[in-house]
Coordinates of C-alpha atoms (C1' of nucleotides) in Angstrom, one line a residue:
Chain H
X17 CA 0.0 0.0 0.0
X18 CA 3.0 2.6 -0.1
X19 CA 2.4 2.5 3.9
X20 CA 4.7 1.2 6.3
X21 CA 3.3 -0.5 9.1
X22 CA 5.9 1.2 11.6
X23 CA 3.5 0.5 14.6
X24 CA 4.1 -3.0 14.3
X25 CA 7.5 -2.8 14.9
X26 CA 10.2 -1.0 17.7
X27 CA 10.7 2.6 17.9
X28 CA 14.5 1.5 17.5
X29 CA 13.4 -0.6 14.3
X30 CA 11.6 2.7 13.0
X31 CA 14.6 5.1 13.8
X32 CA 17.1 2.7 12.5
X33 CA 15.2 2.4 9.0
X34 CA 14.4 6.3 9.2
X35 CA 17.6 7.3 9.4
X36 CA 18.9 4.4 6.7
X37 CA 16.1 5.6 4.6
X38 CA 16.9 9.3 4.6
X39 CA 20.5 8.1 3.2
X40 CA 18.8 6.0 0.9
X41 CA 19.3 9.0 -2.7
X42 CA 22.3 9.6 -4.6
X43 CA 22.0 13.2 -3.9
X44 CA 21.8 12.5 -0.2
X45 CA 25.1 10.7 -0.4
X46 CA 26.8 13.5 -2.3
X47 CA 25.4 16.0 0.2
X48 CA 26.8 14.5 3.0
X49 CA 30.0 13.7 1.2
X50 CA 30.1 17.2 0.0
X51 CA 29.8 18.5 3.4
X52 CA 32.8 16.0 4.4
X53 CA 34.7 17.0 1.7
X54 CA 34.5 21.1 2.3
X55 CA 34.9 20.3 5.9
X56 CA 33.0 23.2 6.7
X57 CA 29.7 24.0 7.0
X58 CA 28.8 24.9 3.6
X59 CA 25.5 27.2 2.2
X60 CA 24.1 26.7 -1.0
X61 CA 27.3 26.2 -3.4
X62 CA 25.6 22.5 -2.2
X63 CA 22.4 23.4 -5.2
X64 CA 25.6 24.3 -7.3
X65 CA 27.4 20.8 -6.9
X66 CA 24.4 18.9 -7.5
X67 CA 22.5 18.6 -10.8
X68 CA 19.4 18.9 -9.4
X69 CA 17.5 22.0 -9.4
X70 CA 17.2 24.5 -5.9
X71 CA 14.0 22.9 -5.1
X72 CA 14.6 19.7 -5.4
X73 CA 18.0 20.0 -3.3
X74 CA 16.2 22.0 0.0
X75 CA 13.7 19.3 -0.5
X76 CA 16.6 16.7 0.1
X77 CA 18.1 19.1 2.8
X78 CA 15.2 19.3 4.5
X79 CA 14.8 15.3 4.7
X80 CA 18.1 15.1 6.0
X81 CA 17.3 17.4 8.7
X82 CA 14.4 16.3 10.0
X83 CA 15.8 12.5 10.3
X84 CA 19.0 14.6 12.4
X85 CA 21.7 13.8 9.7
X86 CA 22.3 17.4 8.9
X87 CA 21.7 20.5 11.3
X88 CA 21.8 23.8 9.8
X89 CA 22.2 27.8 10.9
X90 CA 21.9 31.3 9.6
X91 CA 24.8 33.1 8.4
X92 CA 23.6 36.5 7.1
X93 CA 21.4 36.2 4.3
X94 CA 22.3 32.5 3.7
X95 CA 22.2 29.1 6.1
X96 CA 25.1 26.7 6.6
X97 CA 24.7 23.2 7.0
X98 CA 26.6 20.8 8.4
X99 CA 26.8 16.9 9.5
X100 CA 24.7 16.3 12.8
X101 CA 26.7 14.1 14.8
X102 CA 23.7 12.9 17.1
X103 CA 22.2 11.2 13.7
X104 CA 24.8 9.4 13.0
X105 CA 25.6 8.2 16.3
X106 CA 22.4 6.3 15.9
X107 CA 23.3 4.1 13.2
X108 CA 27.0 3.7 14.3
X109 CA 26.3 1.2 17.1
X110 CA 23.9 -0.9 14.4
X111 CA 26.6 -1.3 11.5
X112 CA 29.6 -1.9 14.9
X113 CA 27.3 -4.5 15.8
X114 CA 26.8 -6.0 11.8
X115 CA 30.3 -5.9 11.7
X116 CA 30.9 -7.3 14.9
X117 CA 28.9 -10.7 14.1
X118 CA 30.2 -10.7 10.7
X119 CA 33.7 -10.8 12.1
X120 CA 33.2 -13.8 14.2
X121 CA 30.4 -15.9 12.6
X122 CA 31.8 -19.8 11.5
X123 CA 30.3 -22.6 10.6
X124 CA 27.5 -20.6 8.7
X125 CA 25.1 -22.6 5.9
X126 CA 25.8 -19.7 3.6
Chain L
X10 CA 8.4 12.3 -10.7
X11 CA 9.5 8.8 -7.9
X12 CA 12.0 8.7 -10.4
X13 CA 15.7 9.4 -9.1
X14 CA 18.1 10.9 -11.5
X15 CA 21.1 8.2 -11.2
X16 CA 23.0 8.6 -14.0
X17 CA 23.6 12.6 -12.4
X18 CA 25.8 11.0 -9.8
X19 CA 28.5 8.4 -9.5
X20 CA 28.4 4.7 -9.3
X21 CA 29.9 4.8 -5.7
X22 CA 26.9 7.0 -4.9
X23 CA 24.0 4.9 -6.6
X24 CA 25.9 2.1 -4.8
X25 CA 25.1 3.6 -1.8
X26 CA 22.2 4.9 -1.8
X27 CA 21.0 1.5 -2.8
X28 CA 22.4 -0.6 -0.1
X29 CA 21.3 1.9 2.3
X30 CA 17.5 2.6 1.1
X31 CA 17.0 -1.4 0.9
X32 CA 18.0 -0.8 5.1
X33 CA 16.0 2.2 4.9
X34 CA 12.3 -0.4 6.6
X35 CA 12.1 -1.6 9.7
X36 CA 10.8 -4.6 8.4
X37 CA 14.2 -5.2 6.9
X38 CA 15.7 -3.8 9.9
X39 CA 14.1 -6.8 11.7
X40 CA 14.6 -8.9 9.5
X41 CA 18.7 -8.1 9.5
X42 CA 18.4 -8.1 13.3
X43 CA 17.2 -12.1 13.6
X44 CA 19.7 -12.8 11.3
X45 CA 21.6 -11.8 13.9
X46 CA 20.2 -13.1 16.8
X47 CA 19.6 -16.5 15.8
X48 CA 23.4 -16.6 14.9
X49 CA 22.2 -19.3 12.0
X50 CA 20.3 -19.3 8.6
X51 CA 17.0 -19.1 9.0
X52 CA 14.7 -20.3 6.9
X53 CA 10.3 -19.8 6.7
X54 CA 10.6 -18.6 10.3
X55 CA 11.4 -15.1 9.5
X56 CA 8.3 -15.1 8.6
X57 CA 6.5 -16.0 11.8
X58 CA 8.9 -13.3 13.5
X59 CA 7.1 -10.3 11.4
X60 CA 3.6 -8.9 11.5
X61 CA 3.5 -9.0 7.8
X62 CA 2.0 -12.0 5.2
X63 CA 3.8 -13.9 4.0
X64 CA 3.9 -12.6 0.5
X65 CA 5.3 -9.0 1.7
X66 CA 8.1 -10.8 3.7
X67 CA 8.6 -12.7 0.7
X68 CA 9.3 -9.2 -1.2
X69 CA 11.4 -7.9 1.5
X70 CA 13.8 -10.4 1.7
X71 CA 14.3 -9.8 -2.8
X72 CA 15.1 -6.6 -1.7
X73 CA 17.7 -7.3 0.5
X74 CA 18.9 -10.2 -1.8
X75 CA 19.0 -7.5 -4.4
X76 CA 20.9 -5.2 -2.7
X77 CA 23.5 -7.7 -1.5
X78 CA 22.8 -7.9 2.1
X79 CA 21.4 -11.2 2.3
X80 CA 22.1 -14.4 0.5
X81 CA 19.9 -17.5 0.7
X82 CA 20.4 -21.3 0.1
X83 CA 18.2 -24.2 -0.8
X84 CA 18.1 -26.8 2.6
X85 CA 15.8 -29.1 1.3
X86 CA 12.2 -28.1 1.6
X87 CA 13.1 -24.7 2.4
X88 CA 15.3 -21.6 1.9
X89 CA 18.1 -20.5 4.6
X90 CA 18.6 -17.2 4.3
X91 CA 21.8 -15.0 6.1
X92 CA 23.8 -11.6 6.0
X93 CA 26.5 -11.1 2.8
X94 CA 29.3 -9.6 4.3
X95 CA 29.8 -8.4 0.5
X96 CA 27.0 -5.7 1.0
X97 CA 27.3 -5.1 4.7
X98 CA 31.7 -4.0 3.8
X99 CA 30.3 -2.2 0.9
X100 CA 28.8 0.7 3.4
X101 CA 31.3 0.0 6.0
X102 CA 33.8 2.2 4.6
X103 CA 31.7 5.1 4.1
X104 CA 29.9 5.2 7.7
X105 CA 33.8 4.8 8.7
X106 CA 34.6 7.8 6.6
X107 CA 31.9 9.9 8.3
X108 CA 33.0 8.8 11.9
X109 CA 36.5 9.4 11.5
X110 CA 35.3 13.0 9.9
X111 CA 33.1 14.0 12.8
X112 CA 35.5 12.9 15.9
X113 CA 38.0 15.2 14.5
X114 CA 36.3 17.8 13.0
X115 CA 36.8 21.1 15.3
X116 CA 35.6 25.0 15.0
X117 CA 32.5 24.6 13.2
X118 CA 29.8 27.0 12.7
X119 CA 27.1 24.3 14.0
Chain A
dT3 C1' 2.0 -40.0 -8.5
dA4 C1' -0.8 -37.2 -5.2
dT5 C1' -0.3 -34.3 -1.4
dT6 C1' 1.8 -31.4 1.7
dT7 C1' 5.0 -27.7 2.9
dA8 C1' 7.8 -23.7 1.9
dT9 C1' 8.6 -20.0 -0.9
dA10 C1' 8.0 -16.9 -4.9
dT11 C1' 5.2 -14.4 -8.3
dT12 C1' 1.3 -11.8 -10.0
dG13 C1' -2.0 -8.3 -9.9
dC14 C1' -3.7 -4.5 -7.9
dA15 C1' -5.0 -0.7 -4.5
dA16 C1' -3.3 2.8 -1.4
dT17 C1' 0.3 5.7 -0.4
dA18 C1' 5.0 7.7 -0.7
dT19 C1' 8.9 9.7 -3.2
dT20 C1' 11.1 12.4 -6.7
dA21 C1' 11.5 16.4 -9.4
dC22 C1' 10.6 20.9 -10.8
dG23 C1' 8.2 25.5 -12.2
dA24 C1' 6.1 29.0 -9.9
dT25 C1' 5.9 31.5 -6.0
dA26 C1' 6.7 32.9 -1.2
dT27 C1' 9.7 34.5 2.4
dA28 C1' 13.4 36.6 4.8
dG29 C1' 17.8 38.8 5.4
dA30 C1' 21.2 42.1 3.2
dT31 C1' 22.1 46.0 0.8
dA32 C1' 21.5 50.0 -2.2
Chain D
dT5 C1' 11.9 51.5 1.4
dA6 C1' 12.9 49.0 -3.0
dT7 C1' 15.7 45.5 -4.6
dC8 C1' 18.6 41.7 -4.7
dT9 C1' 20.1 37.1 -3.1
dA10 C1' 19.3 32.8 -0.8
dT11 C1' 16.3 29.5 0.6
dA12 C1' 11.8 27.4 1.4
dT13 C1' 7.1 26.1 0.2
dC14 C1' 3.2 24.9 -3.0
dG15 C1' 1.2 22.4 -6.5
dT16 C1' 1.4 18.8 -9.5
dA17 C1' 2.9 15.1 -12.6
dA18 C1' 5.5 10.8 -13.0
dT19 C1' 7.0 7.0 -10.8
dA20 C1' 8.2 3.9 -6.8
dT21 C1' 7.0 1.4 -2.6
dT22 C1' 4.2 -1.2 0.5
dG23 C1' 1.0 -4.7 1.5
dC24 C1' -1.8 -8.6 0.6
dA25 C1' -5.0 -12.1 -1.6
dA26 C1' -4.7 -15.3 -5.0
dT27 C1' -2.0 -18.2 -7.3
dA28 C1' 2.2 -20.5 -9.0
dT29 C1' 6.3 -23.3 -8.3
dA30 C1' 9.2 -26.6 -6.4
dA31 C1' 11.1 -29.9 -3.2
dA32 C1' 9.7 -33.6 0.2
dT33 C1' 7.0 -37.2 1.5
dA34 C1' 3.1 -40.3 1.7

DNA sequence: TATTTATATTGCAATATTACGATATAGATA
DNA sequence: TATCTATATCGTAATATTGCAATATAAATA
């Protein structure tokens, strides 16, 4: 039905796939990259890296702010926006725990 | 338009955009966790674990196939189904990348 | 072979996402 | 204040995702 039966599952569940989801578009990888890369909070050269148009890249801002990827703040006329550290925090102790298993699992069927 | 512009932005990118919006449900988010927790292939029991029919279990675990994050193998009757380290190492480097960024990164604006 | 059991596929309805033109808003500056 | 610049929002079209009932498939067993 295009609608996720979240209340069937955990609220860790729902965060973890929230936050996985918001990651989930090309041009939210290259924003967050982008923001890596410049190490510095960055305004809106980020609608000038991207080959989307200005809508369509404060609609992808905006996504990643409200899952807490991103955070952003007014300088002058413009707004800066950086990585969020408290997002991706979340996910950290998910993949270190994947990778955790992965590294000791034997004997596996597959 | 639902449709993403992918061939705008590099293979890395698409890459990961794809690994991490097949994460991006907590259905698959559960799904990845009993994997886990059952430290063993799992076969048709996965689907007794979710709140969802079978058939839209059935769909969720092609999408993690898909992506590279889970493999399955025949065991008899039934399927056994576990992580692929090959997916799970294609997105460690990047959430890496973004952790090693953010414990050094010093004197931002936000 | 017929039946049972486990899983996948099809078809479809409801909803969500992506993209962008047009427009609104809000701070900076002339 | 009028204007410019930067960003957000609205409205809408195209497409994707989610979920499930019905059905198909395929291996195991009676």
């Amino acid at each position: 039905m295009g609608i996720t039966k979240s209340e069937h599952f955990t609220d860790e569940q729902n965060e973890l796939a929230t936050l996985a989801k918001a990651i989930g578009h090309p041009a939210r990888i290259a924003i967050i990259q982008h923001l890596i890369k410049v190490n510095s909070c960055v305004c809106g050269d980020i609608v000038n890296e991207l080959p989307l148009a200005q809508p369509t890249v404060s609609q992808h801002l905006k996504e990643l702010k409200n899952a807490g990827l991103i955070k952003g703040n007014f300088e002058g006329n413009a707004i800066c926006y950086c990585l969020n550290e408290e997002g991706f925090n979340k996910i950290k102790g998910f993949f270190q725990h994947i990778n955790t298993y992965l590294e000791n699992k034997k004997n596996q069927c597959c």
